[in-house]
Coordinates of C-alpha atoms in Angstrom, one line a residue:
X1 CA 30.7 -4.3 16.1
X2 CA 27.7 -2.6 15.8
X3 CA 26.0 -0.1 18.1
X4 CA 22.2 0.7 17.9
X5 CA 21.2 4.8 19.3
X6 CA 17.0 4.8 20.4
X7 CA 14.8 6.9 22.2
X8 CA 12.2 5.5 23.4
X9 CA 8.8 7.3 23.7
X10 CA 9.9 9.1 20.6
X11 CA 7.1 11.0 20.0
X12 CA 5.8 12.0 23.1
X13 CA 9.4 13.2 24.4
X14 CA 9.3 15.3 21.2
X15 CA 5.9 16.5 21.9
X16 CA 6.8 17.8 25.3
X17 CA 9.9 19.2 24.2
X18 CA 10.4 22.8 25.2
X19 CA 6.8 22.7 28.0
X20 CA 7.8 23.1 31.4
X21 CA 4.7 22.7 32.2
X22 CA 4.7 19.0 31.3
X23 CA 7.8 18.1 32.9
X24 CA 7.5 15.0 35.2
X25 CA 3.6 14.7 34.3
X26 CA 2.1 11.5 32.7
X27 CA 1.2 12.2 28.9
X28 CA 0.6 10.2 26.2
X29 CA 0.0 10.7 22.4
X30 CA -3.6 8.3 20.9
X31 CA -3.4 6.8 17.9
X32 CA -5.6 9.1 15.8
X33 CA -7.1 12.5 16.2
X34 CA -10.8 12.5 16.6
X35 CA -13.2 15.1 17.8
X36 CA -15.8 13.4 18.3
X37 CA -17.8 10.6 21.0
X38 CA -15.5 7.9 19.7
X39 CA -12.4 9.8 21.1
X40 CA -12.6 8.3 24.5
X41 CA -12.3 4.8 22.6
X42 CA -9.3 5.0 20.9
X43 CA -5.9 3.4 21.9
X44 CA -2.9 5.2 23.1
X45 CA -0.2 5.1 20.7
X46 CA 2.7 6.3 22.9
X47 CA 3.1 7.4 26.4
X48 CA 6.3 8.7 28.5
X49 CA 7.7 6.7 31.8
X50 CA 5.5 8.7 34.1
X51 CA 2.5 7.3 33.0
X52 CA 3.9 4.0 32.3
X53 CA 4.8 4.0 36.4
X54 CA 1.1 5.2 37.0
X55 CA -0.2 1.8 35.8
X56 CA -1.2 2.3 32.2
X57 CA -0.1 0.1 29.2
X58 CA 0.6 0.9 25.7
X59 CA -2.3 0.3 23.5
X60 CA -5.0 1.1 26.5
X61 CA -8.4 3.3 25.3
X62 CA -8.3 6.6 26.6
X63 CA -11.3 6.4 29.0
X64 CA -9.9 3.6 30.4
X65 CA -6.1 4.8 31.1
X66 CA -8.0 8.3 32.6
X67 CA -10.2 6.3 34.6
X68 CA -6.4 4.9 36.0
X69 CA -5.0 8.0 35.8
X70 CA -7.0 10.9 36.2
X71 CA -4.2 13.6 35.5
X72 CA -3.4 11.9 32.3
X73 CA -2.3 14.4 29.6
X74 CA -3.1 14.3 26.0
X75 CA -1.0 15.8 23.6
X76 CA -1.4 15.9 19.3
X77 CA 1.9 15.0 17.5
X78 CA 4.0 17.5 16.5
X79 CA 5.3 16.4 13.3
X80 CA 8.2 19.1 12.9
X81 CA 9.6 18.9 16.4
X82 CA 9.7 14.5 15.8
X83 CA 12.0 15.8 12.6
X84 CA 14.1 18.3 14.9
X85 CA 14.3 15.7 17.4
X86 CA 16.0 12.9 14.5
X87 CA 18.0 15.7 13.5
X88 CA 20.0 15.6 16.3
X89 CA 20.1 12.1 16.6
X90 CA 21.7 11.9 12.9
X91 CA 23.9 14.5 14.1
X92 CA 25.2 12.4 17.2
X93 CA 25.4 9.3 15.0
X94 CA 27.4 11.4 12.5
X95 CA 29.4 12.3 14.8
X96 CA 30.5 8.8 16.0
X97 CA 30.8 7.3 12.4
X98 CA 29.4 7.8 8.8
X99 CA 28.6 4.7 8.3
X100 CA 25.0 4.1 9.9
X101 CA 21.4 3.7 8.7
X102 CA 18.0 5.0 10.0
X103 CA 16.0 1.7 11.1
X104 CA 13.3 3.2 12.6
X105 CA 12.4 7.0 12.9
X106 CA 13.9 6.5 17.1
X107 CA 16.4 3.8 16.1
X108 CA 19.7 3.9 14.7
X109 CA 21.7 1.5 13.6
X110 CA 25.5 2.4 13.6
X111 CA 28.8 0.4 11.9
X112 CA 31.4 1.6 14.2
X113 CA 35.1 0.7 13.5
X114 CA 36.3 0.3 17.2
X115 CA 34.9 0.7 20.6
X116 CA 32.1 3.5 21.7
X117 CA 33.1 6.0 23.1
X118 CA 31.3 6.4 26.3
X119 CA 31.4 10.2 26.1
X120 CA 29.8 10.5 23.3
X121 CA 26.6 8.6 25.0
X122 CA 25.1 11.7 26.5
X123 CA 21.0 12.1 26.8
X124 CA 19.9 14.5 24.5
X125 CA 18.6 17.9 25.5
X126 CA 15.2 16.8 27.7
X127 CA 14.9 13.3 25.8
X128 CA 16.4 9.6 27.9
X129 CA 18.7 7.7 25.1
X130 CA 19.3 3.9 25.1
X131 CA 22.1 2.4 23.2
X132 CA 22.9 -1.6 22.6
X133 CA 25.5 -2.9 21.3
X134 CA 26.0 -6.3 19.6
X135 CA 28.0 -8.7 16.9
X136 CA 24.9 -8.0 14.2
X137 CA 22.9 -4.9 13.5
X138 CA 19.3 -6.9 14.4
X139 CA 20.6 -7.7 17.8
X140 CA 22.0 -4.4 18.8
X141 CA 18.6 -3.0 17.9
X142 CA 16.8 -5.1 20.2
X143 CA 19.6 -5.0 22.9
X144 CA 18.6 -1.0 22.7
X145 CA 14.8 -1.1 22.9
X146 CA 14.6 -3.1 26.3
X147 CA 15.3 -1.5 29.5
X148 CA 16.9 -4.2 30.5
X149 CA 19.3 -4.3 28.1
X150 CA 20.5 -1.6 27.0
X151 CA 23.4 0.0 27.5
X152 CA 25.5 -3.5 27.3
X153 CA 27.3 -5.9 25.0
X154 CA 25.4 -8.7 24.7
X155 CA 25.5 -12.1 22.6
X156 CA 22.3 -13.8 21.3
X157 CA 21.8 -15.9 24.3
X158 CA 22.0 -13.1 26.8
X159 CA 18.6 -12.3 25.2
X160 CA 16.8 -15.2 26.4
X161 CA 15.4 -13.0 29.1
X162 CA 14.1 -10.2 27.3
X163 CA 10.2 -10.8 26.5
X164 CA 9.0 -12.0 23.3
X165 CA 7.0 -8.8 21.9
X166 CA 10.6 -7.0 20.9
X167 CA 9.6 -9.1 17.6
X168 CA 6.9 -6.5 17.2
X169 CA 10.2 -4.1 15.7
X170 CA 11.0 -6.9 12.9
X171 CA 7.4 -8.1 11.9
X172 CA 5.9 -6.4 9.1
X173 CA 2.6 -8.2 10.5
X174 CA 1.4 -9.0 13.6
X175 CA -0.6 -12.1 12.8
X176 CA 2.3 -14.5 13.1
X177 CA 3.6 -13.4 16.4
X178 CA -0.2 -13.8 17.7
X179 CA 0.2 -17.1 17.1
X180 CA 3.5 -17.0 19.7
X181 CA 1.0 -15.3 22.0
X182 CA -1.5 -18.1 22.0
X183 CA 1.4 -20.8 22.2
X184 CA 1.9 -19.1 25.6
X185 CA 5.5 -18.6 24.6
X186 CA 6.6 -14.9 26.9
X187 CA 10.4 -14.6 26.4
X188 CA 12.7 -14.7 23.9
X189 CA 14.7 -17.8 25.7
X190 CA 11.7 -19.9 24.6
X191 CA 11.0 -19.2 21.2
X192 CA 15.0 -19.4 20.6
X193 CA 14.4 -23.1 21.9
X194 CA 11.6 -24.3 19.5
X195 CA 12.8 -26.3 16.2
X196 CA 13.9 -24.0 13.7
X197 CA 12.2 -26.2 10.8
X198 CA 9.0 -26.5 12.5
X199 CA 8.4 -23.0 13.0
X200 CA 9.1 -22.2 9.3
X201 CA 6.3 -25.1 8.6
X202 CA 3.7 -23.7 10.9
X203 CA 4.5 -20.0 10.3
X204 CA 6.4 -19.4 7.3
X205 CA 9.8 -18.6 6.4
X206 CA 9.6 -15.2 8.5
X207 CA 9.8 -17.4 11.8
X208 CA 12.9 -19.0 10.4
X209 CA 14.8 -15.5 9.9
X210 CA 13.7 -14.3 13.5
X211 CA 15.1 -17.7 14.6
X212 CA 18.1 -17.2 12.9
X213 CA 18.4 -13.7 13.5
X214 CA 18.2 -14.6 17.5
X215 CA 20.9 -17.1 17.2
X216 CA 23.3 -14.7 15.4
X217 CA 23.5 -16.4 12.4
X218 CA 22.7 -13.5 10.1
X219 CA 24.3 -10.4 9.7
X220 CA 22.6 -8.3 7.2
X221 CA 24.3 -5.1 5.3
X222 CA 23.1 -1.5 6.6
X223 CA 21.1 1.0 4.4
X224 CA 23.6 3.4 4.8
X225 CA 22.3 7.0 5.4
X226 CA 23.6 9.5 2.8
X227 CA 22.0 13.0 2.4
X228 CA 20.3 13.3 -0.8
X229 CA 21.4 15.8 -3.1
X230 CA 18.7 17.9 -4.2
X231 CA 18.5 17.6 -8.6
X232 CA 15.2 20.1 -8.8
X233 CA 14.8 22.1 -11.3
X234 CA 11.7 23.9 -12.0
X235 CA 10.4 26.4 -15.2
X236 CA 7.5 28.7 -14.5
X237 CA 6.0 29.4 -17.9
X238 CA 5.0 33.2 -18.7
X239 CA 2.6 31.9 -21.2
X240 CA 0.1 28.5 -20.5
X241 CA 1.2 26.1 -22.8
X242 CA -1.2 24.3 -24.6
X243 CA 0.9 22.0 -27.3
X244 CA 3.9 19.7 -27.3
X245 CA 6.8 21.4 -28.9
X246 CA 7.0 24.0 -26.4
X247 CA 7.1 21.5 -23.4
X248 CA 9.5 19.3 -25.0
X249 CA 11.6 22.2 -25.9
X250 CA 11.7 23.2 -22.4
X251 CA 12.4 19.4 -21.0
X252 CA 15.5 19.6 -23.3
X253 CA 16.8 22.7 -21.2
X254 CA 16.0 21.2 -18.4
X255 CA 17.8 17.4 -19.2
X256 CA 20.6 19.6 -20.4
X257 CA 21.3 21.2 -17.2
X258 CA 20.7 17.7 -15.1
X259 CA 23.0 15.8 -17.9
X260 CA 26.2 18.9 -17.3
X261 CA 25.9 18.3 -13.4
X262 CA 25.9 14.4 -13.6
X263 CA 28.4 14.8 -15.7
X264 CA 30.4 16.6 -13.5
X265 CA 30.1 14.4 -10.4
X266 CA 30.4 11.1 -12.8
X267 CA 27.1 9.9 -11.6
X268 CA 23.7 8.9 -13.4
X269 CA 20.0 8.9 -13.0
X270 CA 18.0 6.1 -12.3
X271 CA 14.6 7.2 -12.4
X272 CA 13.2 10.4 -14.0
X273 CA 10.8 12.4 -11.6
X274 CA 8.5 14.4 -13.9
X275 CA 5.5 17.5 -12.4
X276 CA 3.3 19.0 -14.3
X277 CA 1.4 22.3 -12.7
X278 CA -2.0 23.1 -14.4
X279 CA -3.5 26.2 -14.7
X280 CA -6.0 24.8 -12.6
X281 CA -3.6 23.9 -9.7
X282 CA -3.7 20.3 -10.6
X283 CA -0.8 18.5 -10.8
X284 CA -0.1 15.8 -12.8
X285 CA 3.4 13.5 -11.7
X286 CA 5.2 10.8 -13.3
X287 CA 8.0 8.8 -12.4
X288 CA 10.3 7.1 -15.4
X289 CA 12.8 4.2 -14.5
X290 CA 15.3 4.2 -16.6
X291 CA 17.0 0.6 -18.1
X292 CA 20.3 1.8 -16.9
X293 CA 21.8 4.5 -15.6
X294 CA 22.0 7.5 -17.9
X295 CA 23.8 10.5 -18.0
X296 CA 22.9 11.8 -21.5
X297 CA 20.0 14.0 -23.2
X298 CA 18.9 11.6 -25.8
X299 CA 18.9 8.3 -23.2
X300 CA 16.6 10.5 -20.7
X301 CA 14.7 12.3 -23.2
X302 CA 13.2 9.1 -25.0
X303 CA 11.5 7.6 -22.3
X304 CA 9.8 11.3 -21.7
X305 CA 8.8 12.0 -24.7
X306 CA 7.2 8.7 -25.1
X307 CA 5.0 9.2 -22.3
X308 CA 4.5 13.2 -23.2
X309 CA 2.9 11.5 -26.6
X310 CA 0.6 9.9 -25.2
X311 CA -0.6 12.4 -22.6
X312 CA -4.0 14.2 -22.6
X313 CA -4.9 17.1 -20.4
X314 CA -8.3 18.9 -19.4
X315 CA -5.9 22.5 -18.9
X316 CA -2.8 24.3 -19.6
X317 CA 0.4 24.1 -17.9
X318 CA 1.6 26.4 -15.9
X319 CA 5.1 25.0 -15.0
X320 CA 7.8 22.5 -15.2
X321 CA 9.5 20.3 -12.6
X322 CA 12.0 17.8 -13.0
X323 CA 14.0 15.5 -10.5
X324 CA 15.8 12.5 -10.6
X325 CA 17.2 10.0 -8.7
X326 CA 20.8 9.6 -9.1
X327 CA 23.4 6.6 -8.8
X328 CA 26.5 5.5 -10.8
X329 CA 27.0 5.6 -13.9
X330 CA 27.8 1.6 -15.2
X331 CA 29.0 2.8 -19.2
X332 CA 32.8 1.2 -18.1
X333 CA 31.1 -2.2 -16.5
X334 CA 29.0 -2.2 -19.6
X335 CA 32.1 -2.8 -21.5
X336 CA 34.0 -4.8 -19.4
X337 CA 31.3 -7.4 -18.6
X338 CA 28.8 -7.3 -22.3
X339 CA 25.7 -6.0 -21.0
X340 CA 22.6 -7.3 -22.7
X341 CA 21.6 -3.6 -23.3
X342 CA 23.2 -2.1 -25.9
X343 CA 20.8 0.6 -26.8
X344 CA 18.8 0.7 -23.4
X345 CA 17.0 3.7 -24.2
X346 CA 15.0 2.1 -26.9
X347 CA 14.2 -0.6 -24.5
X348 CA 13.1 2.3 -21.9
X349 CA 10.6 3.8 -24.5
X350 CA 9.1 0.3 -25.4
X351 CA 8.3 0.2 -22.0
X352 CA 7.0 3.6 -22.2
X353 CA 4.8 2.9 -24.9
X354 CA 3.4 -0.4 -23.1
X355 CA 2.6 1.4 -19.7
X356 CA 1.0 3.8 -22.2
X357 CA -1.1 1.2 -23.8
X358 CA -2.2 -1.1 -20.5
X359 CA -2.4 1.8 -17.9
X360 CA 0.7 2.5 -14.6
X361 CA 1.5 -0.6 -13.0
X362 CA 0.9 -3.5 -15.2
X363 CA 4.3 -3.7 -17.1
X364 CA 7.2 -5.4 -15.3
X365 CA 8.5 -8.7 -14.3
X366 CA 6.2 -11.4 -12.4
X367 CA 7.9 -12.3 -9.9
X368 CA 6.9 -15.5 -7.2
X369 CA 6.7 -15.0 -3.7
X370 CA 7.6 -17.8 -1.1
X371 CA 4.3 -19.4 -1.2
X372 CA 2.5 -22.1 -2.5
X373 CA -0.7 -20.0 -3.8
X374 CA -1.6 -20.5 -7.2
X375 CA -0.5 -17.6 -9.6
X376 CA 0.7 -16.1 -6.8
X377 CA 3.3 -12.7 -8.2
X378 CA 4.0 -9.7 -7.5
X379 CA 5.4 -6.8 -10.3
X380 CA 8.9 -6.1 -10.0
X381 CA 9.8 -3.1 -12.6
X382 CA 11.0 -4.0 -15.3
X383 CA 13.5 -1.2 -16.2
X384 CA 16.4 -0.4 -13.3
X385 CA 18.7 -2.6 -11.7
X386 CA 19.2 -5.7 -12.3
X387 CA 18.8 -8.6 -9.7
X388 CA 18.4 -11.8 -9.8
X389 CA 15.3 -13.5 -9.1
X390 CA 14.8 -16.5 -7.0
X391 CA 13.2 -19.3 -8.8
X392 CA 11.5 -22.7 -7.6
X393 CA 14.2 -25.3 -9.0
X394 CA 11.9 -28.6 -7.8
X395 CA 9.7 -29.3 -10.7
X396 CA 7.5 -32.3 -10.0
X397 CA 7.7 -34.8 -12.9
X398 CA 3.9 -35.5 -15.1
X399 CA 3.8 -37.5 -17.8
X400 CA 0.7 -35.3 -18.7
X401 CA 1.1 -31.4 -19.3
X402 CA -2.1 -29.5 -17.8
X403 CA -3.6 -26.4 -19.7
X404 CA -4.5 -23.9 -16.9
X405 CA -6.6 -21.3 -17.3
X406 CA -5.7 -18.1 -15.8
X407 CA -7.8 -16.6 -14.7
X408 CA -9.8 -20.2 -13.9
X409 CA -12.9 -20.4 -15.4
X410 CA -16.2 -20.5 -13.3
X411 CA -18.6 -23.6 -13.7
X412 CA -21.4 -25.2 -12.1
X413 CA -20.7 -28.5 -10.1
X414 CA -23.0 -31.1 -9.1
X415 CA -22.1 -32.4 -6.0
X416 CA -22.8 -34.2 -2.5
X417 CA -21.3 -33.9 0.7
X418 CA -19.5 -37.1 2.1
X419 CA -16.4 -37.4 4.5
X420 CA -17.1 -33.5 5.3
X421 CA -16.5 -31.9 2.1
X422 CA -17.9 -31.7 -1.2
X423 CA -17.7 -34.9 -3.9
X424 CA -18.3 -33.6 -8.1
X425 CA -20.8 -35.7 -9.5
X426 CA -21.3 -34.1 -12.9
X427 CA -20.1 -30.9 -14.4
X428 CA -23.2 -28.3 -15.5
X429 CA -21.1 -26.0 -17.8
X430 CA -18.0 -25.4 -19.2
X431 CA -16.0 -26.9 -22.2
X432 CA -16.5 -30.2 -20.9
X433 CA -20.0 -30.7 -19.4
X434 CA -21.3 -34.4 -18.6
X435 CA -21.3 -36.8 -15.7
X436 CA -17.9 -37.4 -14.0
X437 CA -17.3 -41.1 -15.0
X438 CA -13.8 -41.2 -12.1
X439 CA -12.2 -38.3 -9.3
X440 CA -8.8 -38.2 -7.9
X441 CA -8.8 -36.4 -4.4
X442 CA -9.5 -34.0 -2.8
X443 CA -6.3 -32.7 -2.5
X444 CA -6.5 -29.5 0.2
X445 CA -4.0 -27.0 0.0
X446 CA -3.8 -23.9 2.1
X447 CA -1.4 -21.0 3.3
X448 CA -1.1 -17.8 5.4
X449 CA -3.5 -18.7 7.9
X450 CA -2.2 -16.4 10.5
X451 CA -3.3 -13.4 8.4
X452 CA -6.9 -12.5 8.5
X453 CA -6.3 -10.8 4.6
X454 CA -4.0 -12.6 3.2
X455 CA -5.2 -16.5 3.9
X456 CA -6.4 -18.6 1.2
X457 CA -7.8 -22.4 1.1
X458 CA -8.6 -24.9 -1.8
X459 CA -9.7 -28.3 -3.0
X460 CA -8.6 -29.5 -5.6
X461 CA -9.4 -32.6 -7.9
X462 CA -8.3 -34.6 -10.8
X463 CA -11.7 -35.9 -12.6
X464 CA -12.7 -37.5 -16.0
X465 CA -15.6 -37.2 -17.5
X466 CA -17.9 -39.2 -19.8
X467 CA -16.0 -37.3 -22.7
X468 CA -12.9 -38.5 -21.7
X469 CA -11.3 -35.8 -21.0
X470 CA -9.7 -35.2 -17.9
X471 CA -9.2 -32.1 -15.8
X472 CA -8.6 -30.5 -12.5
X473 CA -11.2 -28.9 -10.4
X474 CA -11.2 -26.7 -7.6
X475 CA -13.5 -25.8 -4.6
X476 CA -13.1 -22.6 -2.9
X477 CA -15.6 -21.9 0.2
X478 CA -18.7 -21.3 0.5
X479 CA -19.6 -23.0 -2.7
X480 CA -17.4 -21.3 -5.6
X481 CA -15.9 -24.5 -8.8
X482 CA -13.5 -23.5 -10.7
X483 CA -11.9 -25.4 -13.8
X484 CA -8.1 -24.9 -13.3
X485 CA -7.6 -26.3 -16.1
X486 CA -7.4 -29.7 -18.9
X487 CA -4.7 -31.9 -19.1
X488 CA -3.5 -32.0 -22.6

């Protein structure tokens, strides 16, 4: 069973924390500080139950909740009383079980091994706490977050009633759940009901998770929350330094001390955390992942020192700093399973040398998102742990390879309008220019409408020309060809 802990107006109950003065008075936090005329403009980003029961809404413009509520108080955030105020929240959730994960900075999420005990379920000093529990992690979250809810057991139908924008807590974007707006769908009940296969078609595969998610058909693993132990070490230099051998002397006595401590908890670092402080007060960071775990001087030092090499300056340094971040060590399932990475630190400092040579960011693995875009990837790292990477196994059969260019090469079309879109007629430029002798198409293709960023449309055609050759065009609005390439 899972329980989910969450206080709701999180950051305006830790605002008013420790005001008398604000007790039982309607306040609210905006979403941005601003000192200026556009102040009044700006929405409200949270407001406590007071003000709620006056009539305002969440999201509301200032002048327009003061003009309901005249004795509306603002208040600025108060970022170190929101950290006290999860403090204690950890520290109830500790002390029900240690298995739990933070979901959300006023959420929660606790494994527990037998029943809750209602005891433990007291309101925290000055701040209302709701609690849900559930068969999955995702459903005792939302079972907490609605007031009329929480504090039950419930089973994914019992959440029929609840409305439909507790799907705001598991979107990462709000376009899709627009869309649910302007479908006119308002509880949960009725999104529950629509086709699973159809949603994923007209919203993407996100709308097929919440779907299943709703039914209780998914139970994902927690993110277990373990206190990080602190690996910092820091030398301040008497004397700027100004060369290489110095600072690489003193990262050796610095991977020294980190390498005798891992040793002595049998653990390993993942990723190297590396400051330099300038004379100037600049800093300059760096973060090395590591192939595989290592616990030893000479597997850390390498990728370091590759990146020291290549580094260039405008002052001296001032001081050292060196984290990492540490995990298991794998040396006994390298053995016992014939890891493809017998010396991984020379494959760490080929990487090293790579980033060096392109710039941070454009070494790793390409890896394809669920979409249909063209050379659409995103760059997974290509030294830590490994997992495995989801691949497209359909691979339409073509008795003709095609030679894309990436990126796809712009040309000039001639064309004419018929049957509301554009016809080639003749390409200008290119590799291939002449008239276009027969066309295939158009063949539209599309994706992430619902996002006003992220959305892209095409038209795409197969043509020959009087050259013989054939290739594939494509249209992009408002009047951009592009040869995608020629079919070999």
């Amino acid at each position: 069973m899972f329980a989910a802990l969450h206080l709701p107006d999180f950051s305006v109950v830790a605002a008013m924390r420790g005001r008398s003065d604000l007790q039982g008075r309607p306040c609210a936090i905006l979403t941005a500080a601003a000192t200026d005329d556009a102040k009044g403009k700006l929405p409200l980003a949270a407001l406590n139950r007071t003000a709620r029961l006056a009539g305002i809404g969440a999201d509301w413009p200032l002048n327009r909740a003061l003009v309901r509520c005249p004795d509306l108080r603002v208040l600025p955030r108060d970022p170190s009383a929101e950290a006290a105020l999860l403090l204690e929240l950890i520290e109830l959730a500790e002390s029900l079980t240690p298995d739990f994960e933070i979901t959300a900075v006023d959420l929660l999420t606790l494994d527990l091994p037998g029943k809750l005990p209602s005891s433990a379920l007291v309101a925290l000093p000055e701040a209302e706490l709701w609690y849900g529990l559930a068969d999955t992690p995702d459903l005792a979250g939302l079972t907490a977050r609605h007031e009329l809810t929480q504090g039950r057991h419930l089973a994914p139908g019992d959440l029929a009633p609840a409305p439909i924008h507790l799907l705001r807590t598991l979107a990462t974007d709000s376009g899709r759940l627009d869309v649910l707006d302007m479908w006119g769908l308002k509880t949960l009940g009725e999104f529950m009901a629509l086709p699973r296969q159809a949603l994923i078609e007209r919203l993407g595969p996100q709308a097929g998770r919440w779907h299943d998610l709703l039914h209780g058909k998914t139970r994902r693993l927690l993110r277990l929350h373990r206190p990080p132990e602190s690996m910092v070490r820091k030398i301040d230099f008497e004397e700027a330094i100004v060369s290489l051998d110095p600072l690489v002397f003193a990262l050796k006595r610095l991977l020294h001390t980190l390498s005798s401590r891992l040793a002595v908890r049998h653990l390993a670092a993942s990723c190297l955390d590396l400051r330099l402080i300038l004379e100037t007060g600049a800093e300059v960071p760096r973060r090395i992942h590591l192939p595989e775990p290592q616990s030893t001087v000479e597997g850390m030092l390498g990728p370091l020192q590759t990146w020291l090499d290549s580094l260039q300056l405008t002052a001296a340094i001032t001081a050292l700093e060196l984290d990492a971040e540490i995990t298991f060590a794998t040396a006994a399932q390298r053995e016992w399973f014939g890891r493809q990475l017998p010396q991984p630190e020379r494959w760490a400092e080929t990487l090293a040398r790579l980033e060096a040579l392109l710039g941070p960011g454009r070494v790793g693995i390409p890896v394809p998102p669920v979409s249909h875009a063209p050379d659409a990837f995103t760059l997974r790292p290509a030294a830590g742990a490994v997992t495995a990477i989801a691949g497209n196994v359909m691979r339409p059969p073509s008795s003709m390879p095609l030679h894309r260019y990436r990126p796809p090469r712009e040309i000039a079309v001639a064309h004419e309008s018929r049957g509301g879109h554009p016809l080639p007629l003749a390409l200008l430029t290119g590799p291939c220019p002449g008239p276009i002798i027969d066309v295939r198409g158009p063949y539209p293709a599309s994706g992430n409408w619902w996002e006003a960023a992220g959305s892209w449309q095409r038209l795409e055609w197969d043509v020959q020309v009087a050259s013989r050759h054939l290739l594939r065009l494509v249209f992009q609005t408002p009047d951009r060809w592009l040869l995608d390439g020629i079919y070999q």
